[in-house]
Amino acid sequence: MKLAGCALCETEGGLLVFRGDKFRVIRAEEADFPAFYRLVWNDHVAEFSDLPVSERALCMEAVTLIEAVLRRQLQPTKVNLATLGNVVPHLHWHVIARFDWDSHFPAPVWGSAVRPSDEMALAQLRARLPALDMDIRQALAAMLATL
Amino acid sequence: MKLAGCALCETEGGLLVFRGDKFRVIRAEEADFPAFYRLVWNDHVAEFSDLPVSERALCMEAVTLIEAVLRRQLQPTKVNLATLGNVVPHLHWHVIARFDWDSHFPAPVWGSAVRPSDEMALAQLRARLPALDMDIRQALAAMLATL
């Protein structure tokens, strides 16, 4: 089901990393947070509790798998998971690798910066994104193949 | 397992609403967001993916149940779910009923206010908290009794 005028019904919502029947994963391309992915539910549902239990489980196992790839490849200080949807009420999960050097840490990415961006650390992180995208894509495909 | 010096190992972390073997639920008592609950994992684990799959499922079904009570009782504009843990890296899930009249909507609660607090609406919401706490407590107890 699509909703006319919904940004996540009418566009991918970012750089497409993986597309499945139920959900897709995009990279958000936020300048200060390169390792920022979003799992977007394909159907237009607003709240997590709108999904039936089997789809909630699928959704969170996919979110967990993205988190696990971020941890294994990047050893972030922390991973942040969130589904807000106040602006675009179409179910999507933010999965964000956070680092103690990033511009906002330990504040949420939605708050104010607490230090200047570390352009060298950001460039090193950006260089790893193609491999990270591929690892996420392969891990999700492998997970769905076992279902 | 407890970690010395961890705020969520050494304190409940808020007004206790429900205590289970694996997790507890507290109300955060944030002045501008009265219907703000946290599910706190009892053991000290940092990341969601540190839990085994059965505990991840239990955790998210409990989070979903809190969301469902908030929706049923309050008809919020949106529910926000998040696990960040940048400041206190002990697994806890924020479950927040958001309203189009609240001080930050549609920004996340961690951002800046976009309008003054609506004290009348807040007072009406606060008056409903005892019934909300009880509904959450009973729903979680009923869920755990079926496992």
Coordinates of C-alpha atoms in Angstrom, one line a residue:
Chain A
M1 CA 0.0 0.0 0.0
K2 CA 1.3 3.4 -1.0
L3 CA 0.2 6.8 0.3
A4 CA 0.1 9.7 -2.2
G5 CA 2.3 12.5 -1.0
C6 CA 4.4 10.3 1.4
A7 CA 8.1 10.9 0.8
L8 CA 8.9 7.2 1.7
C9 CA 6.2 5.9 -0.6
E10 CA 7.3 8.0 -3.5
T11 CA 11.1 7.9 -3.2
E12 CA 13.6 5.4 -1.9
G13 CA 14.6 7.9 0.8
G14 CA 18.3 7.7 0.3
L15 CA 21.1 5.7 -1.4
L16 CA 19.6 2.2 -1.9
V17 CA 21.7 -0.5 -0.3
F18 CA 19.3 -3.4 -0.3
R19 CA 15.8 -4.1 -1.4
G20 CA 13.6 -6.9 -0.1
D21 CA 9.9 -7.8 -0.4
K22 CA 9.0 -6.2 2.9
F23 CA 11.7 -3.6 3.5
R24 CA 14.6 -1.8 1.9
V25 CA 17.8 -0.4 3.5
I26 CA 19.2 2.9 2.4
R27 CA 22.2 4.9 3.5
A28 CA 21.2 8.3 4.6
E29 CA 24.2 10.3 3.4
E30 CA 24.3 12.6 6.4
A31 CA 27.5 14.6 6.2
D32 CA 28.5 14.3 9.8
F33 CA 27.3 10.7 10.2
P34 CA 28.5 8.6 7.3
A35 CA 27.6 5.3 8.8
F36 CA 23.9 6.2 9.1
Y37 CA 21.5 3.6 7.6
R38 CA 17.7 3.4 7.5
L39 CA 15.5 0.4 7.2
V40 CA 12.4 1.6 5.5
W41 CA 9.2 -0.6 5.5
N42 CA 7.9 -0.9 2.0
D43 CA 4.2 -0.6 2.8
H44 CA 2.9 2.6 4.3
V45 CA 2.4 1.9 8.0
A46 CA 3.0 4.6 10.6
E47 CA 3.7 2.8 13.9
F48 CA 5.9 -0.2 14.7
S49 CA 2.8 -1.8 16.5
D50 CA 0.9 -1.6 13.2
L51 CA 3.0 -4.6 12.0
P52 CA 1.9 -8.1 12.9
V53 CA 4.3 -10.0 15.3
S54 CA 6.0 -12.0 12.5
E55 CA 6.8 -8.8 10.6
R56 CA 8.0 -7.0 13.8
A57 CA 10.4 -9.9 14.3
L58 CA 11.6 -9.8 10.7
C59 CA 12.1 -6.0 11.0
M60 CA 14.1 -6.1 14.2
E61 CA 16.2 -9.0 13.1
A62 CA 17.2 -7.0 10.0
V63 CA 17.9 -3.9 12.2
T64 CA 20.0 -6.1 14.5
L65 CA 21.9 -7.5 11.5
I66 CA 22.8 -4.0 10.3
E67 CA 23.9 -3.1 13.8
A68 CA 26.0 -6.2 13.9
V69 CA 27.8 -5.4 10.6
L70 CA 28.4 -1.8 11.9
R71 CA 29.9 -3.2 15.1
R72 CA 32.1 -5.8 13.4
Q73 CA 33.4 -3.5 10.7
L74 CA 33.7 -0.2 12.5
Q75 CA 33.8 -0.9 16.3
P76 CA 31.7 2.2 17.0
T77 CA 31.6 3.7 20.5
K78 CA 27.8 3.1 20.4
V79 CA 25.1 2.1 18.0
N80 CA 21.9 4.2 18.1
L81 CA 18.5 2.7 17.0
A82 CA 15.4 4.8 16.6
T83 CA 12.0 5.0 14.9
L84 CA 10.5 8.4 15.2
G85 CA 8.6 9.4 12.1
N86 CA 7.2 12.7 13.4
V87 CA 8.0 14.4 10.1
V88 CA 7.4 11.4 7.8
P89 CA 5.1 9.0 9.5
H90 CA 6.0 6.0 7.4
L91 CA 7.8 3.3 9.4
H92 CA 11.6 3.6 9.2
W93 CA 14.4 2.6 11.6
H94 CA 17.5 4.7 12.0
V95 CA 20.6 2.6 12.6
I96 CA 23.6 4.9 13.3
A97 CA 27.2 4.1 14.2
R98 CA 28.3 6.7 16.7
F99 CA 31.9 7.6 17.6
D100 CA 33.3 9.5 20.6
W101 CA 35.0 11.8 18.1
D102 CA 31.8 12.6 16.1
S103 CA 30.4 16.2 16.1
H104 CA 27.5 15.4 18.5
F105 CA 28.6 12.6 20.7
P106 CA 27.3 11.8 23.3
A107 CA 24.3 13.9 22.3
P108 CA 21.8 12.3 19.9
V109 CA 22.4 13.1 16.2
W110 CA 19.2 15.3 16.3
G111 CA 20.6 17.7 18.9
S112 CA 23.3 20.3 18.6
A113 CA 26.9 19.7 17.7
V114 CA 29.2 19.7 20.8
R115 CA 32.5 19.9 18.8
P116 CA 33.7 20.7 15.2
S117 CA 33.5 17.9 12.7
D118 CA 36.7 15.8 12.5
E119 CA 37.2 15.9 8.7
M120 CA 40.1 13.4 8.7
A121 CA 38.2 10.8 10.7
L122 CA 35.1 11.4 8.6
A123 CA 37.1 10.9 5.4
Q124 CA 38.5 7.6 6.7
L125 CA 35.0 6.4 7.6
R126 CA 33.6 7.4 4.2
A127 CA 36.3 5.4 2.5
R128 CA 34.9 2.3 4.2
L129 CA 31.3 2.8 3.1
P130 CA 31.3 0.8 -0.2
A131 CA 32.6 -2.3 1.7
L132 CA 30.1 -1.6 4.5
D133 CA 27.2 -1.4 2.1
M134 CA 28.2 -4.6 0.4
D135 CA 28.5 -6.4 3.8
I136 CA 25.1 -5.2 4.8
R137 CA 23.6 -6.3 1.5
Q138 CA 25.1 -9.8 1.7
A139 CA 24.2 -10.3 5.3
L140 CA 20.5 -9.3 4.7
A141 CA 20.3 -11.5 1.6
A142 CA 21.7 -14.4 3.5
M143 CA 19.2 -13.8 6.4
L144 CA 16.2 -13.7 4.0
A145 CA 17.4 -16.8 2.2
T146 CA 17.1 -18.8 5.4
L147 CA 13.5 -17.8 6.1
Chain B
M1 CA 25.4 -8.9 35.9
K2 CA 25.9 -5.5 37.4
L3 CA 28.5 -3.0 36.5
A4 CA 29.8 -0.8 39.3
G5 CA 29.3 2.9 38.5
C6 CA 26.5 2.3 36.0
A7 CA 23.5 4.5 36.8
L8 CA 21.1 1.8 35.5
C9 CA 22.8 -1.0 37.4
E10 CA 22.8 1.0 40.7
T11 CA 19.3 2.8 40.4
E12 CA 15.9 2.0 38.9
G13 CA 16.4 4.9 36.6
G14 CA 13.0 6.5 37.2
L15 CA 9.6 5.8 38.7
L16 CA 9.2 2.1 38.7
V17 CA 6.1 0.9 36.8
F18 CA 6.8 -2.8 36.4
R19 CA 9.6 -5.2 37.3
G20 CA 10.2 -8.5 35.5
D21 CA 13.0 -11.0 35.7
K22 CA 14.6 -9.7 32.5
F23 CA 13.6 -6.1 32.4
R24 CA 11.8 -3.3 34.2
V25 CA 9.7 -0.4 33.0
I26 CA 10.1 3.1 34.5
R27 CA 8.4 6.4 33.8
A28 CA 11.0 9.0 33.1
E29 CA 9.2 12.0 34.6
E30 CA 10.4 14.4 32.0
A31 CA 8.5 17.7 32.5
D32 CA 7.6 18.4 28.9
F33 CA 6.9 14.7 28.0
P34 CA 4.8 13.1 30.7
A35 CA 4.0 9.9 28.8
F36 CA 7.7 9.0 28.5
Y37 CA 8.5 5.4 29.5
R38 CA 11.7 3.4 29.5
L39 CA 12.2 -0.3 29.3
V40 CA 15.5 -1.0 31.1
W41 CA 17.2 -4.4 30.6
N42 CA 18.1 -5.7 34.1
D43 CA 21.5 -7.1 33.1
H44 CA 24.2 -4.8 32.1
V45 CA 24.4 -5.1 28.3
A46 CA 25.3 -2.2 26.1
E47 CA 23.9 -3.0 22.6
F48 CA 20.6 -4.5 21.5
S49 CA 22.6 -7.0 19.4
D50 CA 24.3 -8.2 22.7
L51 CA 21.0 -10.0 23.5
P52 CA 20.3 -13.5 22.1
V53 CA 17.4 -13.6 19.6
S54 CA 14.8 -14.9 22.2
E55 CA 15.6 -11.9 24.5
R56 CA 15.5 -9.5 21.6
A57 CA 12.0 -10.8 20.8
L58 CA 10.9 -10.5 24.4
C59 CA 12.3 -7.0 24.6
M60 CA 10.6 -5.7 21.5
E61 CA 7.3 -7.4 22.3
A62 CA 7.3 -5.6 25.6
V63 CA 8.2 -2.3 23.9
T64 CA 5.4 -2.9 21.4
L65 CA 3.0 -3.5 24.2
I66 CA 3.9 -0.2 25.9
E67 CA 3.4 1.5 22.6
A68 CA 0.0 -0.1 22.1
V69 CA -1.2 1.0 25.6
L70 CA 0.0 4.6 24.8
R71 CA -1.9 4.5 21.5
R72 CA -5.1 3.0 22.9
Q73 CA -5.2 5.3 25.9
L74 CA -3.8 8.6 24.5
Q75 CA -4.2 8.6 20.7
P76 CA -0.8 10.4 20.4
T77 CA 0.2 12.0 17.1
K78 CA 3.1 9.6 17.0
V79 CA 5.0 7.2 19.2
N80 CA 8.8 7.5 19.3
L81 CA 11.0 4.5 20.0
A82 CA 14.8 4.7 20.5
T83 CA 17.7 3.0 22.2
L84 CA 20.7 5.4 22.2
G85 CA 22.8 4.8 25.4
N86 CA 25.6 7.2 24.5
V87 CA 25.6 8.6 28.0
V88 CA 24.6 5.5 29.9
P89 CA 25.6 2.5 27.8
H90 CA 23.2 0.1 29.5
L91 CA 20.4 -1.2 27.2
H92 CA 17.2 0.9 27.6
W93 CA 14.4 1.7 25.2
H94 CA 12.7 5.0 25.2
V95 CA 8.9 4.8 24.5
I96 CA 7.5 8.3 24.1
A97 CA 4.0 9.4 23.2
R98 CA 4.3 12.6 21.1
F99 CA 1.6 15.1 20.4
D100 CA 1.4 17.8 17.8
W101 CA 1.0 20.4 20.6
D102 CA 4.1 19.3 22.6
S103 CA 7.0 21.7 23.0
H104 CA 9.3 19.9 20.5
F105 CA 7.0 18.3 17.9
P106 CA 7.9 17.3 15.2
A107 CA 11.5 17.6 16.3
P108 CA 12.8 14.7 18.5
V109 CA 12.6 15.2 22.3
W110 CA 16.4 15.6 22.3
G111 CA 16.4 18.6 20.1
S112 CA 15.3 22.2 20.8
A113 CA 11.8 23.3 21.7
V114 CA 9.9 24.7 18.8
R115 CA 7.1 26.3 20.9
P116 CA 6.3 27.0 24.5
S117 CA 5.0 24.2 26.7
D118 CA 1.2 23.9 26.8
E119 CA 0.6 23.8 30.5
M120 CA -3.1 23.0 30.3
A121 CA -2.6 20.1 27.9
L122 CA 0.4 18.8 30.0
A123 CA -1.8 18.9 33.2
Q124 CA -4.5 16.9 31.5
L125 CA -2.0 14.4 30.3
R126 CA -0.4 14.1 33.8
A127 CA -3.8 13.4 35.3
R128 CA -4.0 10.3 33.2
L129 CA -0.6 8.8 34.2
P130 CA -1.7 6.7 37.2
A131 CA -4.2 4.9 35.0
L132 CA -1.6 4.6 32.2
D133 CA 1.0 3.2 34.6
M134 CA -1.6 0.6 35.8
D135 CA -2.6 -0.4 32.3
I136 CA 1.1 -0.9 31.3
R137 CA 1.8 -2.9 34.4
Q138 CA -1.2 -5.2 33.8
A139 CA -0.5 -5.6 30.1
L140 CA 3.1 -6.6 30.8
A141 CA 2.2 -9.0 33.6
A142 CA -0.4 -10.6 31.3
M143 CA 2.1 -11.0 28.4
L144 CA 4.7 -12.6 30.7
A145 CA 2.1 -14.9 32.1
T146 CA 1.5 -16.4 28.7
L147 CA 5.2 -17.2 28.0

